[in-house]
Coordinates of C-alpha atoms and ligand atoms in Angstrom, one line a residue:
X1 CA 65.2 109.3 98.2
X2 CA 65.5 107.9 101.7
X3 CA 67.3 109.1 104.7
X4 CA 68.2 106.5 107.3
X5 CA 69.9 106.0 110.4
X6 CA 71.1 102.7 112.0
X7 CA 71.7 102.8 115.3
X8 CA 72.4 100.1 118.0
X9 CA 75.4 98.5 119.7
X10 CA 78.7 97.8 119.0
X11 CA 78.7 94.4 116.9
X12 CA 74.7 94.8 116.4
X13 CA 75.6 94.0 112.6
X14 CA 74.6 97.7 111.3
X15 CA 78.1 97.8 108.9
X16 CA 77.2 94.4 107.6
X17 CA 73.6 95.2 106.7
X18 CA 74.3 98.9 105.6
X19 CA 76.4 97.8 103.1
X20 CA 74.4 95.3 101.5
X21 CA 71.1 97.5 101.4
X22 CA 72.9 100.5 100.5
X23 CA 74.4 98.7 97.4
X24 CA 71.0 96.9 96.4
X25 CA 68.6 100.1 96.9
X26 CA 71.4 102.4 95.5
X27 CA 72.1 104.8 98.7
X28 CA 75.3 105.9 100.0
X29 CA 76.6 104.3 103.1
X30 CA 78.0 106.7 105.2
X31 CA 79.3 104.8 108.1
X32 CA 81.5 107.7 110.6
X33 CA 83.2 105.1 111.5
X34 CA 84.8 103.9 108.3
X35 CA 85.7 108.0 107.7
X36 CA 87.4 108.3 110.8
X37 CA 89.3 105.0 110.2
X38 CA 90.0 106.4 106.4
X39 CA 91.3 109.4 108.3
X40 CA 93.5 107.7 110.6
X41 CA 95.1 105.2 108.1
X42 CA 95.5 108.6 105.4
X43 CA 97.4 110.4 108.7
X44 CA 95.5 113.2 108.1
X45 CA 95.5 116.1 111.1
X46 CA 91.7 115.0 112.3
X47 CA 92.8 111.4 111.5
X48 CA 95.8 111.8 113.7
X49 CA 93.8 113.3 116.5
X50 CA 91.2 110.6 116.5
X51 CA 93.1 107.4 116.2
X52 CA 93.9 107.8 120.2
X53 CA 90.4 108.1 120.8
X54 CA 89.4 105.4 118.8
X55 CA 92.3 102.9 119.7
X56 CA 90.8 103.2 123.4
X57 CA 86.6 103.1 122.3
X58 CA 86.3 106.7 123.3
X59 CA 84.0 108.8 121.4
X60 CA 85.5 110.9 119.3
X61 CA 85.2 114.8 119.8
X62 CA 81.5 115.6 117.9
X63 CA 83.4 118.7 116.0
X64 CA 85.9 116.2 114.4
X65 CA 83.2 114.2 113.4
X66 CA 80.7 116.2 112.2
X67 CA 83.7 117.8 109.8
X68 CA 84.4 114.2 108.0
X69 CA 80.6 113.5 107.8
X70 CA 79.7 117.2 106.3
X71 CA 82.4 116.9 103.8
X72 CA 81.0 112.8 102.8
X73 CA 77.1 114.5 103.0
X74 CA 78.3 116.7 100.2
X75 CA 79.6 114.2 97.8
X76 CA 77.2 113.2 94.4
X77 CA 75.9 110.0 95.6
X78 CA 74.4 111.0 99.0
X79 CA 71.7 112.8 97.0
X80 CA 69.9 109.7 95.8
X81 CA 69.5 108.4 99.9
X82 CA 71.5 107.1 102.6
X83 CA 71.8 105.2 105.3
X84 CA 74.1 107.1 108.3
X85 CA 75.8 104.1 110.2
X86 CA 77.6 105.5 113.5
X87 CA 75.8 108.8 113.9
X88 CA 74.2 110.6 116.1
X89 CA 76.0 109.1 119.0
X90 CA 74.8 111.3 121.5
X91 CA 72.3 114.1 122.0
X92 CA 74.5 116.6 120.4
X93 CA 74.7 114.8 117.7
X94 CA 71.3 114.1 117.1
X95 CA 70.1 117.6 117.4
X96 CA 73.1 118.8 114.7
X97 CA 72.0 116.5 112.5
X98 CA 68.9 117.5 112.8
X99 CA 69.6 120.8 111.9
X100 CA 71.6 119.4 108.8
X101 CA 68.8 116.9 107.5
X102 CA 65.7 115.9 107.8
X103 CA 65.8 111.7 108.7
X104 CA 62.9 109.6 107.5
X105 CA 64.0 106.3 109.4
X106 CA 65.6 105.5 112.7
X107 CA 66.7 101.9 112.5
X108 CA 67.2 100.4 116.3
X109 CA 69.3 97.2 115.8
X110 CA 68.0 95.6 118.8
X111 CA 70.1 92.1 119.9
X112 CA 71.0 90.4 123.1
X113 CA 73.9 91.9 124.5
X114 CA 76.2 88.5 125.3
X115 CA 76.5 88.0 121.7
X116 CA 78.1 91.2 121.1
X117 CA 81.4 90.4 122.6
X118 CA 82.1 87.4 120.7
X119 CA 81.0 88.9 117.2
X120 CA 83.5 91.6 117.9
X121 CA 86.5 90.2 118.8
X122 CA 86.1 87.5 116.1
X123 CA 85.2 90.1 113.5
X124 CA 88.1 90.6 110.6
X125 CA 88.2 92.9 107.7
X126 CA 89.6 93.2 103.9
X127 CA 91.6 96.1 104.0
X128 CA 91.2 96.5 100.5
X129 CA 87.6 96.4 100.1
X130 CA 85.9 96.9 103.4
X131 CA 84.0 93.2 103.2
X132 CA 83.1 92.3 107.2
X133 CA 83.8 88.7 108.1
X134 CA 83.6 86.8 111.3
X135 CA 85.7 84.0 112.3
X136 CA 82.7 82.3 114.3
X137 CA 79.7 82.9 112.0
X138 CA 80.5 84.5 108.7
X139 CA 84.3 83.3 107.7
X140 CA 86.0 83.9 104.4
X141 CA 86.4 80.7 102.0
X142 CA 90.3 80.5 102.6
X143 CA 91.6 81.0 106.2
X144 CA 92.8 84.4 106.7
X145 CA 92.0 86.1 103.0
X146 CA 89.4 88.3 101.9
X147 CA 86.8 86.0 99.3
X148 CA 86.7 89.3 96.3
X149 CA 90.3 90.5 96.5
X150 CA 92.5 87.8 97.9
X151 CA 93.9 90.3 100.1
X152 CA 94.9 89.2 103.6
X153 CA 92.2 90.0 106.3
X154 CA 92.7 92.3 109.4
X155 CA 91.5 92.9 113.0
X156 CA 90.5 96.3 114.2
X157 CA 92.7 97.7 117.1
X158 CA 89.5 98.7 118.6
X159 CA 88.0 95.3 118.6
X160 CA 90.5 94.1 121.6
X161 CA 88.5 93.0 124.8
X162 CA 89.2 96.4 126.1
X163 CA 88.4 98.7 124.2
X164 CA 85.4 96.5 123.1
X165 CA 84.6 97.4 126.8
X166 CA 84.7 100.6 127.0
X167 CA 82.6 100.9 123.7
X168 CA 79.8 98.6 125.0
X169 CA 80.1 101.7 128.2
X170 CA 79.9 104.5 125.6
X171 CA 76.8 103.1 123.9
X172 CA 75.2 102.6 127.1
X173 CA 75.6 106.1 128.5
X174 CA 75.6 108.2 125.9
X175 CA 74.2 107.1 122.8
X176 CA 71.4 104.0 124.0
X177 CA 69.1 107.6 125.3
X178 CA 68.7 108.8 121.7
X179 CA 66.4 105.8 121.5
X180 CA 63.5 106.9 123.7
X181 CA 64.3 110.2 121.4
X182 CA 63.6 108.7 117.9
X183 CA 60.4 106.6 119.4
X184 CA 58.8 109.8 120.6
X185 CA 59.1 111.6 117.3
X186 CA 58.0 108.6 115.7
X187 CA 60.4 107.4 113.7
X188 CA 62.2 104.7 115.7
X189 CA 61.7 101.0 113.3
X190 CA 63.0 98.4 115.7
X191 CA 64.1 95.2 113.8
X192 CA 65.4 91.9 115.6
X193 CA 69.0 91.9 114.8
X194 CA 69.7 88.2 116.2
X195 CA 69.5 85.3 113.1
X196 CA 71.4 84.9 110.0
X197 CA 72.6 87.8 108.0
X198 CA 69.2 87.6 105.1
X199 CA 67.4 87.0 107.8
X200 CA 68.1 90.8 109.3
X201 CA 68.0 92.5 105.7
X202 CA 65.0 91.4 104.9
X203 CA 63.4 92.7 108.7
X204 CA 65.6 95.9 107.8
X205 CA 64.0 96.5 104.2
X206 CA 60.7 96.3 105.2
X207 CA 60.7 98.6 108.2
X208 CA 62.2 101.1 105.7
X209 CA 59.6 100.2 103.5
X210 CA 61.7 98.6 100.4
X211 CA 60.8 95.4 98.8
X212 CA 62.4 92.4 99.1
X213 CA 65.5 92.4 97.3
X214 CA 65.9 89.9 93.9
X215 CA 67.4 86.8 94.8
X216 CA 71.5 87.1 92.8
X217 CA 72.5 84.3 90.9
X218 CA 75.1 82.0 93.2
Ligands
LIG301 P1 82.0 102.3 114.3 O1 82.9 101.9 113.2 O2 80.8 103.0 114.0 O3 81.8 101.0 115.3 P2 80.6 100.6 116.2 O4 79.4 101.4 116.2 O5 81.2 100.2 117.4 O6 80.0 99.4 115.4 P3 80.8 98.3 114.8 O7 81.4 98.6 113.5 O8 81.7 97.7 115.8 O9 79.6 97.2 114.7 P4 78.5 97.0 113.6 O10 77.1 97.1 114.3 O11 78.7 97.8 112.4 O12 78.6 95.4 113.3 P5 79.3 94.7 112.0 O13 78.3 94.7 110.9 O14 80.7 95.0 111.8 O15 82.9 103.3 115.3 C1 84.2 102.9 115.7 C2 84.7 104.1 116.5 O16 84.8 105.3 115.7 C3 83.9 104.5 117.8 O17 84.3 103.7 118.9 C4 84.4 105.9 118.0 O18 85.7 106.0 118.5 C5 84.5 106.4 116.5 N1 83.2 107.0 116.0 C6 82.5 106.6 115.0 N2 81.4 107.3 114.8 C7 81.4 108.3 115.8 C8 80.5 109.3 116.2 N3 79.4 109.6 115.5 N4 80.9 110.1 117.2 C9 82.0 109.9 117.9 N5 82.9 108.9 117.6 C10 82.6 108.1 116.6 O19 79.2 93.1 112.6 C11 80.0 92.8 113.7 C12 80.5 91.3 113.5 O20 79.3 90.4 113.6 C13 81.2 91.1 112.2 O21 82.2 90.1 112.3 C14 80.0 90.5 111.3 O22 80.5 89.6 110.3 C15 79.2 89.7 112.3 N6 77.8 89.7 112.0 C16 77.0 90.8 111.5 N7 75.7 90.4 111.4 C17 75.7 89.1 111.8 C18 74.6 88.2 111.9 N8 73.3 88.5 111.6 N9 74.9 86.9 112.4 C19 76.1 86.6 112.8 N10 77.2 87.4 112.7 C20 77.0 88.7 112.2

């Protein structure tokens, strides 16, 4: 049982590296951000109310959020570990969680931040499986289609230069403090996000302590 945040900038790679170490170690990814995106495309009420804040790369409202991420906490498979991609975001956040869970790991994707900009806006997703790709660094086989469902690959409307602005801005002010937060209760792991995608899951697994994972057959 392990609980784990990531936390770090916009583009940082915590999505990309969640997923994979969530599926090898057998945690629940719980990334706020694909909830809230799950939300909007559903047109549910909360969805409806956050897509305006999201479409800009405003926070959302903490009580919306903390609704969709209670709701995902409960669910079977959160009870074996996981790793909380997108939250806290702020101090509010962090002290509500606190009061929710205990946290055993803060991971603090730390990168340079001129790369973020360009591994954003050439970031695509499947929209049927969730699989990250990116145009410049990690692109599908086929132009334009997801590699495990053939399906064609999207943009996010957030990842436009503007809003991609305005979420570098957010990170900065409000959520960047929780770092100095995590380090003085000790449980801040800072791992060099910059290199190849293996290259930051195996610095990720052992800051969290797992071993390295098995090689899969190609
Ligand atoms: P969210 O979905 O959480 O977005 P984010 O934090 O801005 O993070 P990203 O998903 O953009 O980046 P990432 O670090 O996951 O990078 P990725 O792995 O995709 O939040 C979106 C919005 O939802 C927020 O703006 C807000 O409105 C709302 N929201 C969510 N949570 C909230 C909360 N708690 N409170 C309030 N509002 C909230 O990688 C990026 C790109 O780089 C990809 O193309 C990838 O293929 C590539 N890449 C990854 N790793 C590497 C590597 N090592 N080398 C080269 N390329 C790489």
């Amino acid at each position: 049982m392990a609980r784990i945040v990531f936390l770090g900038p916009p583009g940082a790679g915590k999505g990309t590296q969640a997923a994979e170490i969530a599926r090898t170690a057998g945690w629940a990814h719980l990334s706020t951000g694909d909830l809230l995106r799950a939300a909007v495309r559903a047109g549910t009420p909360l969805g409806r109310e956050a897509d305006g804040y999201m479409r800009q790369g405003l926070l959302v409202p903490d009580d919306l959020v903390l609704r969709i991420l209670k709701e995902r906490l409960a669910e079977a498979d959160a009870r074996s570990g996981f790793i909380l991609d997108g939250y806290p975001r702020n101090p509010a956040q962090a002290r509500t969680l606190e009061a929710i869970t205990p946290i055993d790991h803060v991971v603090y994707f730390e990168i340079p931040p001129g790369v973020l900009v360009e591994r954003l806006t050439q970031r695509r997703h499947c929209p049927s499986c969730g699989r990250i790709y990116n145009l410049a660094t990690l692109p599908p086989k086929r132009p334009g289609v997801c590699d495990v469902e053939g399906a064609t690959l999207l943009q996010r409307t957030d990842d436009r230069p503007e809003a991609v602005t305005t979420r570098l801005a957010a990170y900065r002010d409000q959520t960047a403090p929780l770092l100095d937060h995590y380090r003085a209760l000790g449980l801040l792991r800072t791992v060099d996000a910059a290199g190849t995608p293996e290259e930051v899951t195996r610095r990720v697994r052992a800051a969290v302590g797992l071993a390295a994972a098995p090689r899969e057959p190609l």
